Amino acid sequence: MRVAVVGGGIIGLAIGRELLRRNADVTVYDPAPAGTGGAWHVAAGMLAPGGESAFEFPFLEPLLAASNELWPAFADELGDVGYDDAGTLSVALTADDLAEARREWAHQKLTTLTGSQARDLEPALSPRVRAGAFAPTERQVDPRKVVAALRRALNGRIVRRNISNLSEMEGRVIVAAGCGTATLTGLPIRLVKGQILRLRGEPGLLKHVVDGAADGRHVYLVPRADGEVVVGATQEERSDRAITAGGVHDLLRAALDLVPGLSEHEIAEWTVGHRPGTPDNAPIIGALNDRVIVAAGHHRNGVLLAPITARLVADLVLTGAADPLIDAFTPGRFGCA
Ligand code: GLY
């Protein structure tokens, strides 16, 4: 079967690879096939089904959990993508931070640790950290390595072309164009700005992903094996690409309040990107009409949801079977199918 995928970000590439594995004649179209414009380039790569599901659209939780289960094998097949399953330590600095965190930890059924128990797990934490909770099933990957591996897997099947109208395309079409999906389909996908920093220092300062709040400033710290620490991310309902003094200040202030040893790290990169958000901030996965399937709007969870999205969309295209898991995510919930 011939299938066109519009969009060469992490979702479009994962779908393309899955279709290729199942012997479909797939082509992925992207205006910049080797580019760095996608949300994946900015993403830290936390695979955090618990941390990202709290109090969200409730149907999201089983989808996040199902994709998290697929990640170990998906990473294994792709090769070195920085997969690390050390887990996430969530922490709170002040009494107010702890009051907010307790609700999330209870929702995730995590045990609250004292500050010193949290420091036993992660000695670089500030002595001011009041409490923590450890999520052992959360993981991380390096999204830039994931995309490079997916591009290699699709060698020769990624074509440079800017699709501006779906009527240009023949046959089955999958639209996985992130924020660009809105203009192609009319679906309500908005840009949610995120500023993010990459610090660089001696490897080993942090052993886990650290996710937390310091005086109301939320931050996550994602340590890579080579000494990079990704510090993310602002979440702003804006479409501009400005890197702002306030955004960088808040990220660094929270990072250094929680892990003072990061002050010796070099600032290696500051970047801005946009998450594709929907009205309920859950993805859109399903048929728009007889010919077009949409897989977009993954907001904060594009990296985590790539394997399950690829599997569900490939099932839909090749067998016509819609897994009940996607019932809650169809374009029809916004009156668009
Ligand atoms: N998944 C984390 C973020 O979007 O910032």
Coordinates of C-alpha atoms and ligand atoms in Angstrom, one line a residue:
M1 CA 0.0 0.0 0.0
R2 CA 1.2 3.5 -0.8
V3 CA 1.1 6.0 2.1
A4 CA 2.2 9.6 2.4
V5 CA 3.2 11.0 5.7
V6 CA 3.2 14.8 5.9
G7 CA 5.7 15.9 8.5
G8 CA 9.2 14.6 9.4
G9 CA 9.2 15.3 13.1
I10 CA 9.4 12.6 15.7
I11 CA 5.8 11.5 15.2
G12 CA 5.8 11.5 11.4
L13 CA 9.2 9.6 11.4
A14 CA 8.0 7.0 13.9
I15 CA 4.9 6.4 11.9
G16 CA 6.9 6.2 8.7
R17 CA 9.3 3.7 10.2
E18 CA 6.4 1.5 11.6
L19 CA 4.7 1.5 8.2
L20 CA 8.0 0.6 6.5
R21 CA 8.5 -2.3 8.9
R22 CA 5.1 -3.5 7.9
N23 CA 6.0 -3.4 4.2
A24 CA 4.0 -0.3 3.2
D25 CA 5.4 1.8 0.4
V26 CA 5.8 5.0 2.6
T27 CA 7.1 8.4 1.8
V28 CA 7.6 11.1 4.4
Y29 CA 7.3 14.7 3.2
D30 CA 9.0 17.6 5.0
P31 CA 10.1 21.0 3.9
A32 CA 13.5 20.6 5.7
P33 CA 14.2 16.8 6.1
A34 CA 17.5 17.4 7.8
G35 CA 16.3 20.4 9.8
T36 CA 16.0 21.2 13.5
G37 CA 12.8 23.1 13.5
G38 CA 10.6 20.4 15.2
A39 CA 9.5 20.4 18.8
W40 CA 11.7 17.2 19.2
H41 CA 14.8 19.4 18.8
V42 CA 13.9 21.4 21.9
A43 CA 12.5 18.5 23.9
A44 CA 14.4 17.2 26.9
G45 CA 13.2 13.6 26.3
M46 CA 11.7 12.7 29.6
L47 CA 9.5 9.6 29.3
A48 CA 7.3 10.6 32.3
P49 CA 3.8 9.1 32.1
G50 CA 3.1 9.9 35.8
G51 CA 4.5 13.4 35.9
E52 CA 2.8 14.5 32.7
S53 CA -0.6 12.9 33.5
A54 CA -1.6 14.5 36.8
F55 CA -5.0 16.1 36.6
E56 CA -4.9 16.1 32.8
F57 CA -7.6 14.8 30.5
P58 CA -8.0 11.4 32.2
F59 CA -8.0 9.3 29.0
L60 CA -4.4 10.4 28.5
E61 CA -3.0 8.3 31.3
P62 CA -3.5 4.9 29.7
L63 CA -2.1 6.1 26.5
L64 CA 1.0 7.5 28.2
A65 CA 1.4 4.3 30.2
A66 CA 1.0 2.1 27.1
S67 CA 3.7 4.1 25.2
N68 CA 6.0 4.0 28.1
E69 CA 5.8 0.2 28.0
L70 CA 6.8 0.2 24.3
W71 CA 9.8 2.4 24.8
P72 CA 12.4 -0.2 26.0
A73 CA 12.0 -2.3 22.8
F74 CA 11.6 0.8 20.6
A75 CA 14.9 2.3 22.0
D76 CA 16.6 -1.1 21.6
E77 CA 15.7 -1.3 17.9
L78 CA 16.8 2.2 17.2
G79 CA 20.3 1.7 18.8
D80 CA 22.0 4.3 20.9
V81 CA 19.4 6.9 21.6
G82 CA 20.5 7.8 25.1
Y83 CA 17.9 5.6 26.8
D84 CA 18.3 5.7 30.5
D85 CA 15.9 4.1 33.0
A86 CA 17.3 5.4 36.3
G87 CA 13.9 7.0 37.2
T88 CA 12.7 10.4 38.1
L89 CA 13.1 12.1 41.5
S90 CA 10.5 14.7 42.1
V91 CA 11.3 17.3 44.7
A92 CA 9.9 20.3 46.5
L93 CA 11.8 23.2 48.1
T94 CA 9.3 25.2 50.1
A95 CA 6.2 24.3 52.1
D96 CA 4.0 25.7 49.3
D97 CA 5.9 23.7 46.7
L98 CA 5.4 20.6 48.9
A99 CA 1.7 21.2 49.3
E100 CA 1.3 21.3 45.5
A101 CA 3.6 18.3 45.0
R102 CA 1.8 16.2 47.6
R103 CA -1.4 16.2 45.4
E104 CA 0.6 15.1 42.4
W105 CA 2.5 12.4 44.3
A106 CA -0.7 11.1 45.8
H107 CA -2.3 11.0 42.3
Q108 CA 0.8 9.0 41.1
K109 CA 0.6 6.8 44.2
L110 CA 4.2 7.7 45.1
T111 CA 5.7 7.5 48.6
T112 CA 6.8 10.9 50.0
L113 CA 10.5 10.9 51.0
T114 CA 12.0 13.3 53.6
G115 CA 14.6 15.7 52.3
S116 CA 17.4 13.6 53.6
Q117 CA 15.9 10.4 52.0
A118 CA 15.8 12.4 48.7
R119 CA 19.4 13.5 49.2
D120 CA 20.4 9.8 49.8
L121 CA 19.2 9.1 46.3
E122 CA 20.6 12.3 44.8
P123 CA 23.4 13.8 46.9
A124 CA 23.7 17.0 44.8
L125 CA 20.3 18.2 46.0
S126 CA 20.3 21.3 48.1
P127 CA 20.0 20.8 51.9
R128 CA 17.0 23.2 51.6
V129 CA 15.0 20.6 49.6
R130 CA 12.2 19.7 51.9
A131 CA 10.8 16.4 50.4
G132 CA 10.8 14.2 47.4
A133 CA 9.2 11.2 45.7
F134 CA 10.8 8.7 43.5
A135 CA 9.1 7.4 40.3
P136 CA 11.2 4.3 39.2
T137 CA 9.4 3.6 35.9
E138 CA 10.1 7.0 34.4
R139 CA 12.9 7.1 31.8
Q140 CA 14.7 9.4 29.4
V141 CA 16.0 9.4 25.9
D142 CA 17.9 12.0 23.8
P143 CA 15.3 13.1 21.2
R144 CA 18.0 14.4 18.8
K145 CA 19.5 10.8 18.7
V146 CA 16.0 9.3 18.3
V147 CA 15.3 11.5 15.3
A148 CA 18.7 10.8 13.8
A149 CA 18.0 7.0 14.2
L150 CA 14.5 7.3 12.7
R151 CA 15.9 9.3 9.7
R152 CA 18.5 6.5 9.1
A153 CA 15.8 3.9 9.3
L154 CA 13.8 5.8 6.6
N155 CA 16.8 6.3 4.4
G156 CA 15.7 7.3 0.9
R157 CA 12.0 7.7 1.9
I158 CA 12.1 11.2 3.2
V159 CA 11.4 13.8 0.5
R160 CA 12.0 17.5 0.7
R161 CA 8.6 19.1 -0.1
N162 CA 6.4 21.7 1.5
I163 CA 2.8 20.4 1.4
S164 CA 0.5 23.4 1.7
N165 CA -2.7 21.8 0.6
L166 CA -3.8 18.1 1.1
S167 CA -5.5 18.1 -2.3
E168 CA -1.9 18.0 -3.7
M169 CA -1.6 14.5 -2.4
E170 CA -3.0 11.3 -3.8
G171 CA -4.0 8.1 -1.9
R172 CA -3.8 7.6 1.9
V173 CA -2.3 10.6 3.7
I174 CA -1.2 10.9 7.4
V175 CA -0.8 14.4 8.6
A176 CA 1.8 14.5 11.4
A177 CA 2.9 18.1 10.9
G178 CA 2.9 19.2 14.6
C179 CA 1.8 22.9 14.8
G180 CA 1.6 23.0 11.0
T181 CA -1.3 20.5 11.1
A182 CA -3.7 23.4 12.0
T183 CA -3.4 25.1 8.6
L184 CA -3.5 21.8 6.7
T185 CA -6.6 20.4 8.4
G186 CA -8.4 23.2 10.2
L187 CA -7.9 21.3 13.5
P188 CA -7.5 23.5 16.6
I189 CA -3.8 23.2 17.3
R190 CA -2.0 26.1 18.9
L191 CA 1.6 27.0 19.6
V192 CA 2.8 26.6 23.2
K193 CA 6.2 28.2 23.7
G194 CA 8.9 26.6 25.6
Q195 CA 12.4 28.0 26.5
I196 CA 15.0 25.5 27.5
L197 CA 18.7 25.5 28.4
R198 CA 21.5 23.0 28.1
L199 CA 24.3 23.1 30.7
R200 CA 27.5 21.3 30.4
G201 CA 29.9 20.1 33.2
E202 CA 31.5 17.1 34.8
P203 CA 29.4 14.0 34.2
G204 CA 27.8 12.3 37.2
L205 CA 26.6 15.3 39.2
L206 CA 23.0 14.0 38.9
K207 CA 22.1 10.3 38.7
H208 CA 18.3 10.7 38.0
V209 CA 16.0 13.1 36.2
V210 CA 15.1 15.7 38.8
D211 CA 11.7 17.3 38.5
G212 CA 10.5 19.8 40.9
A213 CA 9.5 23.3 42.1
A214 CA 11.5 25.9 44.0
D215 CA 9.5 28.8 45.3
G216 CA 6.8 28.2 42.8
R217 CA 9.2 27.9 39.8
H218 CA 8.9 24.6 38.1
V219 CA 11.9 23.0 36.5
Y220 CA 13.1 19.6 35.3
L221 CA 16.8 18.7 35.1
V222 CA 17.7 15.9 32.7
P223 CA 21.3 14.6 33.0
R224 CA 23.0 13.0 30.1
A225 CA 25.8 10.5 30.3
D226 CA 28.2 13.0 28.7
G227 CA 27.8 15.7 31.3
E228 CA 25.0 17.7 29.6
V229 CA 22.1 18.7 31.8
V230 CA 18.9 19.8 30.1
V231 CA 17.0 22.5 32.1
G232 CA 13.5 22.9 31.1
A233 CA 11.1 24.4 30.3
T234 CA 8.9 27.4 30.3
Q235 CA 5.4 26.9 29.2
E236 CA 3.9 30.1 27.6
E237 CA 0.8 30.7 25.6
R238 CA 2.8 32.6 23.0
S239 CA 3.9 32.1 19.4
D240 CA 7.0 34.2 19.3
R241 CA 10.6 32.9 19.5
A242 CA 12.1 35.3 21.9
I243 CA 14.5 34.0 24.6
T244 CA 13.6 36.2 27.5
A245 CA 15.5 37.4 30.6
G246 CA 12.6 36.3 32.7
G247 CA 12.3 32.8 31.2
V248 CA 16.1 32.1 31.5
H249 CA 16.2 33.6 35.0
D250 CA 13.3 31.4 36.2
L251 CA 14.8 28.2 34.8
L252 CA 18.3 29.0 36.2
R253 CA 17.0 30.2 39.6
A254 CA 15.0 27.0 40.1
A255 CA 17.8 24.8 38.9
L256 CA 20.4 26.3 41.2
D257 CA 18.0 26.5 44.1
L258 CA 17.5 22.7 43.8
V259 CA 21.0 21.7 42.7
P260 CA 23.6 24.4 43.7
G261 CA 26.4 22.5 42.1
L262 CA 25.1 23.3 38.7
S263 CA 26.4 26.9 39.1
E264 CA 29.8 25.6 37.9
H265 CA 28.3 24.3 34.7
E266 CA 28.8 26.1 31.4
I267 CA 25.7 27.4 29.6
A268 CA 26.1 25.4 26.3
E269 CA 22.8 26.2 24.6
W270 CA 19.6 28.2 25.0
T271 CA 16.8 27.3 22.7
V272 CA 13.1 28.0 22.1
G273 CA 10.4 25.9 20.4
H274 CA 6.7 25.3 20.4
R275 CA 4.7 22.4 21.6
P276 CA 1.6 21.7 19.5
G277 CA -1.3 22.0 22.0
T278 CA -5.0 21.2 21.5
P279 CA -7.9 22.5 23.5
D280 CA -7.7 19.6 26.0
N281 CA -3.9 19.3 25.5
A282 CA -4.3 15.6 24.5
P283 CA -3.2 14.5 21.1
I284 CA -5.4 14.1 18.0
I285 CA -5.1 10.6 16.6
G286 CA -7.6 9.2 14.1
A287 CA -9.3 9.6 10.7
L288 CA -10.3 13.0 9.5
N289 CA -12.1 11.5 6.5
D290 CA -11.8 8.4 4.3
R291 CA -8.4 9.4 3.0
V292 CA -6.7 11.4 5.7
I293 CA -5.5 10.3 9.2
V294 CA -4.2 12.8 11.7
A295 CA -1.5 12.3 14.3
A296 CA -0.7 15.6 15.9
G297 CA -1.1 17.9 18.9
H298 CA 1.0 15.8 21.2
H299 CA 1.8 18.9 23.3
R300 CA 4.2 18.0 26.1
N301 CA 4.3 14.3 25.2
G302 CA 5.5 13.9 21.6
V303 CA 8.6 11.9 22.5
L304 CA 6.9 9.6 25.0
L305 CA 3.9 9.0 22.7
A306 CA 5.9 8.4 19.5
P307 CA 5.9 4.5 19.7
I308 CA 2.2 4.1 20.6
T309 CA 1.2 6.7 18.0
A310 CA 3.2 4.9 15.3
R311 CA 1.6 1.6 16.2
L312 CA -2.0 2.8 16.4
V313 CA -1.8 4.8 13.2
A314 CA -0.1 1.9 11.3
D315 CA -3.0 -0.4 12.5
L316 CA -5.5 2.1 11.3
V317 CA -4.0 2.6 7.9
L318 CA -3.1 -1.0 7.2
T319 CA -6.0 -2.9 8.7
G320 CA -8.7 -0.2 9.2
A321 CA -8.8 -1.3 12.9
A322 CA -9.1 1.5 15.4
D323 CA -7.7 0.4 18.8
P324 CA -10.1 1.4 21.6
L325 CA -7.2 3.3 23.1
I326 CA -7.7 6.0 20.5
D327 CA -11.4 6.4 20.9
A328 CA -10.8 9.4 23.2
F329 CA -8.4 11.1 20.8
T330 CA -10.2 11.3 17.5
P331 CA -10.5 14.6 15.5
G332 CA -14.2 14.3 15.9
R333 CA -14.1 15.4 19.6
F334 CA -13.5 18.9 18.2
G335 CA -16.3 18.6 15.7
C336 CA -13.8 18.3 12.8
A337 CA -14.4 14.8 11.4
Ligands
GLY1 N1 7.6 17.3 28.2 C1 8.1 18.4 28.9 C2 7.8 19.7 28.2 O1 7.1 19.7 27.3 O2 8.4 20.7 28.7

